[in-house]
mmCIF file of C-alpha atoms in Angstrom:
data_model
loop_
_atom_site.group_PDB
_atom_site.id
_atom_site.type_symbol
_atom_site.label_atom_id
_atom_site.label_comp_id
_atom_site.label_asym_id
_atom_site.label_seq_id
_atom_site.Cartn_x
_atom_site.Cartn_y
_atom_site.Cartn_z
ATOM 1 C CA MET A 71 -1.324 27.939 -24.851
ATOM 2 C CA ASN A 72 -5.062 28.116 -24.069
ATOM 3 C CA TYR A 73 -6.194 25.545 -26.632
ATOM 4 C CA ALA A 74 -4.877 22.242 -27.936
ATOM 5 C CA ASN A 75 -5.785 20.191 -30.977
ATOM 6 C CA ILE A 76 -7.405 16.821 -30.458
ATOM 7 C CA LYS A 77 -5.291 13.904 -31.673
ATOM 8 C CA ASN A 78 -6.886 12.283 -34.768
ATOM 9 C CA TRP A 79 -9.699 14.818 -34.644
ATOM 10 C CA GLU A 80 -10.964 13.794 -38.096
ATOM 11 C CA GLU A 81 -12.194 10.566 -36.500
ATOM 12 C CA TYR A 82 -14.466 12.478 -34.131
ATOM 13 C CA GLN A 83 -15.447 15.527 -36.178
ATOM 14 C CA HIS A 84 -18.968 16.210 -37.430
ATOM 15 C CA TYR A 85 -19.710 18.845 -40.123
ATOM 16 C CA ARG A 86 -17.504 21.672 -41.300
ATOM 17 C CA ASP A 87 -18.979 25.107 -40.529
ATOM 18 C CA ARG A 88 -21.574 23.571 -38.230
ATOM 19 C CA CYS A 89 -21.675 22.826 -34.515
ATOM 20 C CA PRO A 90 -24.413 20.291 -33.786
ATOM 21 C CA PRO A 91 -24.277 18.907 -30.225
ATOM 22 C CA TRP A 92 -22.603 15.593 -30.997
ATOM 23 C CA ILE A 93 -19.336 14.017 -32.061
ATOM 24 C CA LYS A 94 -18.514 10.671 -33.674
ATOM 25 C CA LEU A 95 -17.115 7.825 -31.628
ATOM 26 C CA HIS A 96 -16.143 4.507 -33.158
ATOM 27 C CA VAL A 97 -15.976 1.154 -31.389
ATOM 28 C CA LYS A 98 -12.297 0.891 -32.342
ATOM 29 C CA ILE A 99 -11.511 3.386 -29.572
ATOM 30 C CA LEU A 100 -11.955 0.439 -27.194
ATOM 31 C CA ASN A 101 -8.975 -1.237 -28.877
ATOM 32 C CA ASP A 102 -6.747 1.831 -28.633
ATOM 33 C CA LYS A 103 -3.997 0.856 -26.171
ATOM 34 C CA ASP A 104 -3.281 4.441 -25.159
ATOM 35 C CA PHE A 105 -6.949 5.141 -24.495
ATOM 36 C CA THR A 106 -7.603 1.951 -22.526
ATOM 37 C CA ALA A 107 -4.476 2.602 -20.434
ATOM 38 C CA LEU A 108 -6.078 5.770 -19.080
ATOM 39 C CA SER A 109 -8.022 5.710 -15.843
ATOM 40 C CA CYS A 110 -11.805 5.920 -16.065
ATOM 41 C CA ALA A 111 -11.631 9.514 -14.832
ATOM 42 C CA SER A 112 -9.107 10.470 -17.530
ATOM 43 C CA ARG A 113 -11.197 8.801 -20.236
ATOM 44 C CA GLY A 114 -14.257 10.694 -19.071
ATOM 45 C CA LEU A 115 -12.374 13.995 -19.078
ATOM 46 C CA LEU A 116 -10.977 13.327 -22.555
ATOM 47 C CA ILE A 117 -14.398 12.550 -24.027
ATOM 48 C CA GLN A 118 -15.816 15.736 -22.501
ATOM 49 C CA LEU A 119 -12.941 17.705 -24.019
ATOM 50 C CA TRP A 120 -13.742 16.137 -27.390
ATOM 51 C CA ILE A 121 -17.275 17.466 -27.046
ATOM 52 C CA LEU A 122 -15.993 20.945 -26.192
ATOM 53 C CA ALA A 123 -13.622 20.743 -29.164
ATOM 54 C CA SER A 124 -16.607 20.210 -31.460
ATOM 55 C CA GLU A 125 -17.480 23.861 -30.840
ATOM 56 C CA ASN A 126 -14.111 25.100 -32.043
ATOM 57 C CA GLU A 127 -13.021 23.052 -35.072
ATOM 58 C CA GLY A 128 -11.197 20.424 -33.063
ATOM 59 C CA LYS A 129 -9.500 22.707 -30.537
ATOM 60 C CA ALA A 130 -10.124 21.877 -26.880
ATOM 61 C CA PRO A 131 -9.628 24.380 -24.065
ATOM 62 C CA ILE A 132 -6.773 23.529 -21.709
ATOM 63 C CA ASN A 133 -7.122 26.478 -19.347
ATOM 64 C CA ILE A 134 -8.067 24.731 -16.135
ATOM 65 C CA GLU A 135 -10.511 27.411 -14.982
ATOM 66 C CA GLU A 136 -12.337 27.406 -18.298
ATOM 67 C CA ILE A 137 -12.556 23.612 -18.240
ATOM 68 C CA LYS A 138 -13.941 23.614 -14.700
ATOM 69 C CA PHE A 139 -16.571 26.155 -15.694
ATOM 70 C CA ARG A 140 -17.610 24.461 -18.933
ATOM 71 C CA LEU A 141 -17.776 20.984 -17.408
ATOM 72 C CA ARG A 142 -19.254 22.212 -14.111
ATOM 73 C CA ASP A 143 -16.641 20.214 -12.220
ATOM 74 C CA ASN A 144 -14.347 21.918 -9.718
ATOM 75 C CA SER A 145 -12.547 18.668 -8.929
ATOM 76 C CA ILE A 146 -10.571 18.738 -12.201
ATOM 77 C CA LYS A 147 -6.888 19.473 -11.638
ATOM 78 C CA GLU A 148 -4.268 20.908 -13.957
ATOM 79 C CA LYS A 149 -2.326 17.647 -13.675
ATOM 80 C CA ASP A 150 -5.344 15.811 -15.143
ATOM 81 C CA VAL A 151 -5.155 17.926 -18.285
ATOM 82 C CA ASN A 152 -1.356 17.724 -18.418
ATOM 83 C CA LEU A 153 -1.610 13.934 -18.355
ATOM 84 C CA LEU A 154 -3.686 14.008 -21.552
ATOM 85 C CA ILE A 155 -1.108 16.324 -23.122
ATOM 86 C CA ASP A 156 1.770 14.067 -22.067
ATOM 87 C CA LYS A 157 -0.017 11.003 -23.454
ATOM 88 C CA GLY A 158 -0.455 12.743 -26.809
ATOM 89 C CA PHE A 159 -4.246 13.080 -26.788
ATOM 90 C CA LEU A 160 -3.962 16.893 -26.807
ATOM 91 C CA LEU A 161 -1.533 18.391 -29.320
ATOM 92 C CA ASP A 162 0.113 21.761 -29.883
ATOM 93 C CA CYS A 163 -2.174 23.757 -32.191
ATOM 94 C CA LYS A 164 0.678 25.294 -34.199
ATOM 95 C CA GLN A 165 2.278 21.956 -35.047
ATOM 96 C CA THR A 166 -0.901 20.241 -36.157
ATOM 97 C CA GLN A 167 -3.011 23.008 -37.684
ATOM 98 C CA ALA A 168 -1.970 22.472 -41.323
ATOM 99 C CA ASP A 169 -2.332 18.687 -41.308
ATOM 100 C CA ALA A 170 -5.555 18.760 -39.335
ATOM 101 C CA SER A 171 -7.140 21.297 -41.683
ATOM 102 C CA LYS A 172 -6.257 19.191 -44.718
ATOM 103 C CA ARG A 173 -7.613 15.950 -43.227
ATOM 104 C CA TYR A 174 -10.715 17.732 -41.944
ATOM 105 C CA SER A 175 -11.499 19.109 -45.415
ATOM 106 C CA GLU A 176 -10.948 15.752 -47.111
ATOM 107 C CA THR A 177 -13.208 13.800 -44.746
ATOM 108 C CA GLU A 178 -16.028 16.287 -44.228
ATOM 109 C CA THR A 179 -17.789 15.956 -47.592
ATOM 110 C CA GLU A 180 -18.113 12.198 -47.411
ATOM 111 C CA THR A 181 -19.236 12.237 -43.780
ATOM 112 C CA GLU A 182 -21.814 14.945 -44.326
ATOM 113 C CA THR A 183 -23.171 13.239 -47.442
ATOM 114 C CA GLU A 184 -23.471 9.874 -45.738
ATOM 115 C CA THR A 185 -25.161 11.330 -42.670
ATOM 116 C CA GLU A 186 -27.649 13.455 -44.566
ATOM 117 C CA THR A 187 -28.432 10.559 -46.911
ATOM 118 C CA ASP A 188 -29.272 8.441 -43.872
ATOM 119 C CA ILE A 189 -31.528 11.175 -42.511
ATOM 120 C CA ARG A 190 -33.370 11.557 -45.815
ATOM 121 C CA PHE A 191 -33.858 7.798 -46.117
ATOM 122 C CA GLU A 192 -35.348 7.613 -42.618
ATOM 123 C CA LYS A 193 -37.816 10.357 -43.541
ATOM 124 C CA PHE A 194 -38.810 8.361 -46.611
ATOM 125 C CA TRP A 195 -39.084 5.146 -44.591
ATOM 126 C CA GLN A 196 -41.334 6.745 -41.987
ATOM 127 C CA ALA A 197 -43.622 8.145 -44.691
ATOM 128 C CA TYR A 198 -43.881 4.996 -46.818
ATOM 129 C CA PRO A 199 -46.883 2.877 -45.741
ATOM 130 C CA LYS A 200 -45.471 -0.587 -46.519
ATOM 131 C CA LYS A 201 -42.412 -1.126 -44.353
ATOM 132 C CA LYS A 202 -40.966 -4.265 -45.906
ATOM 133 C CA SER A 203 -37.371 -5.246 -46.833
ATOM 134 C CA LYS A 204 -35.689 -2.171 -45.380
ATOM 135 C CA GLY A 205 -32.219 -3.322 -46.429
ATOM 136 C CA GLN A 206 -33.229 -3.517 -50.083
ATOM 137 C CA ALA A 207 -34.930 -0.143 -49.774
ATOM 138 C CA GLU A 208 -31.721 1.424 -48.433
ATOM 139 C CA LYS A 209 -29.769 0.071 -51.407
ATOM 140 C CA ALA A 210 -32.363 1.470 -53.806
ATOM 141 C CA TRP A 211 -32.253 4.819 -51.988
ATOM 142 C CA LEU A 212 -28.494 5.113 -52.456
ATOM 143 C CA LYS A 213 -28.888 4.558 -56.186
ATOM 144 C CA ILE A 214 -31.200 7.539 -56.677
ATOM 145 C CA LYS A 215 -28.659 10.003 -55.180
ATOM 146 C CA SER A 216 -31.313 12.002 -53.371
ATOM 147 C CA ASN A 217 -31.187 15.650 -52.362
ATOM 148 C CA GLU A 218 -33.605 17.792 -50.364
ATOM 149 C CA GLN A 219 -35.604 18.821 -53.437
ATOM 150 C CA LEU A 220 -36.075 15.215 -54.547
ATOM 151 C CA LEU A 221 -36.978 14.167 -51.009
ATOM 152 C CA GLU A 222 -39.743 16.770 -50.907
ATOM 153 C CA LYS A 223 -41.118 15.482 -54.214
ATOM 154 C CA ILE A 224 -40.983 11.880 -52.999
ATOM 155 C CA LEU A 225 -42.740 12.692 -49.726
ATOM 156 C CA SER A 226 -45.469 14.729 -51.416
ATOM 157 C CA THR A 227 -46.052 11.922 -53.940
ATOM 158 C CA ILE A 228 -46.312 9.353 -51.144
ATOM 159 C CA GLU A 229 -48.812 11.580 -49.348
ATOM 160 C CA ARG A 230 -51.010 11.671 -52.462
ATOM 161 C CA ALA A 231 -50.539 7.981 -53.201
ATOM 162 C CA THR A 232 -51.640 6.853 -49.740
ATOM 163 C CA THR A 233 -55.162 8.128 -50.472
ATOM 164 C CA SER A 234 -55.244 6.950 -54.074
ATOM 165 C CA VAL A 235 -57.406 4.194 -55.548
ATOM 166 C CA GLU A 236 -54.312 2.169 -56.378
ATOM 167 C CA TRP A 237 -52.919 2.125 -52.843
ATOM 168 C CA THR A 238 -56.154 1.944 -50.836
ATOM 169 C CA ARG A 239 -57.708 -0.933 -52.779
ATOM 170 C CA ASP A 240 -58.071 -4.184 -50.815
ATOM 171 C CA GLY A 241 -56.511 -2.746 -47.689
ATOM 172 C CA GLY A 242 -53.304 -1.620 -49.397
ATOM 173 C CA GLN A 243 -52.590 -5.003 -50.954
ATOM 174 C CA PHE A 244 -51.303 -3.414 -54.148
ATOM 175 C CA ILE A 245 -48.844 -0.982 -52.554
ATOM 176 C CA PRO A 246 -45.431 -1.923 -54.005
ATOM 177 C CA TYR A 247 -42.482 -2.775 -51.806
ATOM 178 C CA PRO A 248 -40.453 0.382 -51.065
ATOM 179 C CA ALA A 249 -37.393 -0.843 -52.997
ATOM 180 C CA THR A 250 -39.561 -1.665 -56.009
ATOM 181 C CA TRP A 251 -41.205 1.754 -55.855
ATOM 182 C CA LEU A 252 -37.852 3.543 -55.643
ATOM 183 C CA ASN A 253 -36.265 1.529 -58.448
ATOM 184 C CA ALA A 254 -39.266 2.319 -60.665
ATOM 185 C CA LYS A 255 -39.099 6.054 -59.781
ATOM 186 C CA GLY A 256 -42.596 5.875 -58.381
ATOM 187 C CA TRP A 257 -42.502 9.542 -57.423
ATOM 188 C CA GLU A 258 -42.898 10.352 -61.124
ATOM 189 C CA ASP A 259 -46.199 8.439 -61.373
ATOM 190 C CA GLU A 260 -49.650 9.991 -61.149
ATOM 191 C CA TYR A 261 -52.124 8.715 -58.594
ATOM 192 C CA GLY A 262 -55.870 9.164 -58.834
ATOM 193 C CA LYS A 263 -57.849 10.094 -55.754
ATOM 194 C CA GLN A 264 -61.304 8.692 -55.157
ATOM 195 C CA GLY A 265 -63.753 11.407 -56.123
ATOM 196 C CA ASP A 266 -61.082 13.096 -58.209
ATOM 197 C CA GLY A 267 -61.899 11.536 -61.540
ATOM 198 C CA ALA A 268 -60.776 8.016 -60.613
ATOM 199 C CA VAL A 269 -63.444 5.309 -60.346
ATOM 200 C CA ASP A 270 -63.350 2.761 -57.552
ATOM 201 C CA ASP A 271 -64.808 -0.653 -58.440
ATOM 202 C CA ASN A 272 -66.911 -0.891 -55.283
ATOM 203 C CA LEU A 273 -68.351 2.590 -55.699
ATOM 204 C CA PHE A 274 -69.132 1.828 -59.329
ATOM 205 C CA LEU A 275 -71.010 -1.347 -58.381
ATOM 206 C CA GLN A 276 -72.890 0.502 -55.651
ATOM 207 C CA ALA A 277 -73.969 3.136 -58.161
ATOM 208 C CA LEU A 278 -75.237 0.470 -60.552
ATOM 209 C CA ALA A 279 -77.165 -1.195 -57.733
ATOM 210 C CA GLU A 280 -78.808 2.106 -56.819
ATOM 211 C CA GLN A 281 -79.852 2.661 -60.418
ATOM 212 C CA ASP A 282 -81.320 -0.853 -60.615
ATOM 213 C CA LYS A 283 -83.206 -0.267 -57.385
ATOM 214 C CA LYS A 284 -84.734 2.944 -58.709
ATOM 215 C CA ARG A 285 -85.864 1.134 -61.846
ATOM 216 C CA GLY A 286 -87.416 -1.629 -59.748
ATOM 217 C CA ILE A 287 -84.875 -4.251 -60.730
ATOM 218 C CA SER A 288 -83.942 -6.579 -57.879
#
């Protein structure tokens, strides 16, 4: 066989129908007796094979020449790969295909949702001017069940709000905490820009002073 399935691939997979250049690794791998029993060289080879498997739905190449070429390492021997097969880290594709496909399908949706939710929250966090109580903000973000369309609306509203009378007054003193803003659905509010129909107190007082000056009132 030219390819082998990765043992417990669902623990290292990323997104179905995508091939971004990363895999998942969890700290519990350090407590895996079989993994820690491997030499450092074997661990390194296995992790590199995991990365190659991410390109092919959890199937790693086991042809020694292909591995040498992909990893740019001519020192790899066939016995090194066979050791990983013997230890059960690389499995026969035919025996595991059905189970792996089922587990992969069941875990993908949750993983993708969690990852993309994290990415959207970070975009919100970077855009929001008052970076306070991030943990509470993350909890509020999860409650709104965001998608890309809602994120765009939130970001565009924040962009308008950052130049508004409400948020620029007194050096941004009245900008709400991010969790408060999210819980109140602040993206649905309207924000008035200075010079856009909204009146700033300082500008109003300056205008009155100018009028008094013209009338000779000191």
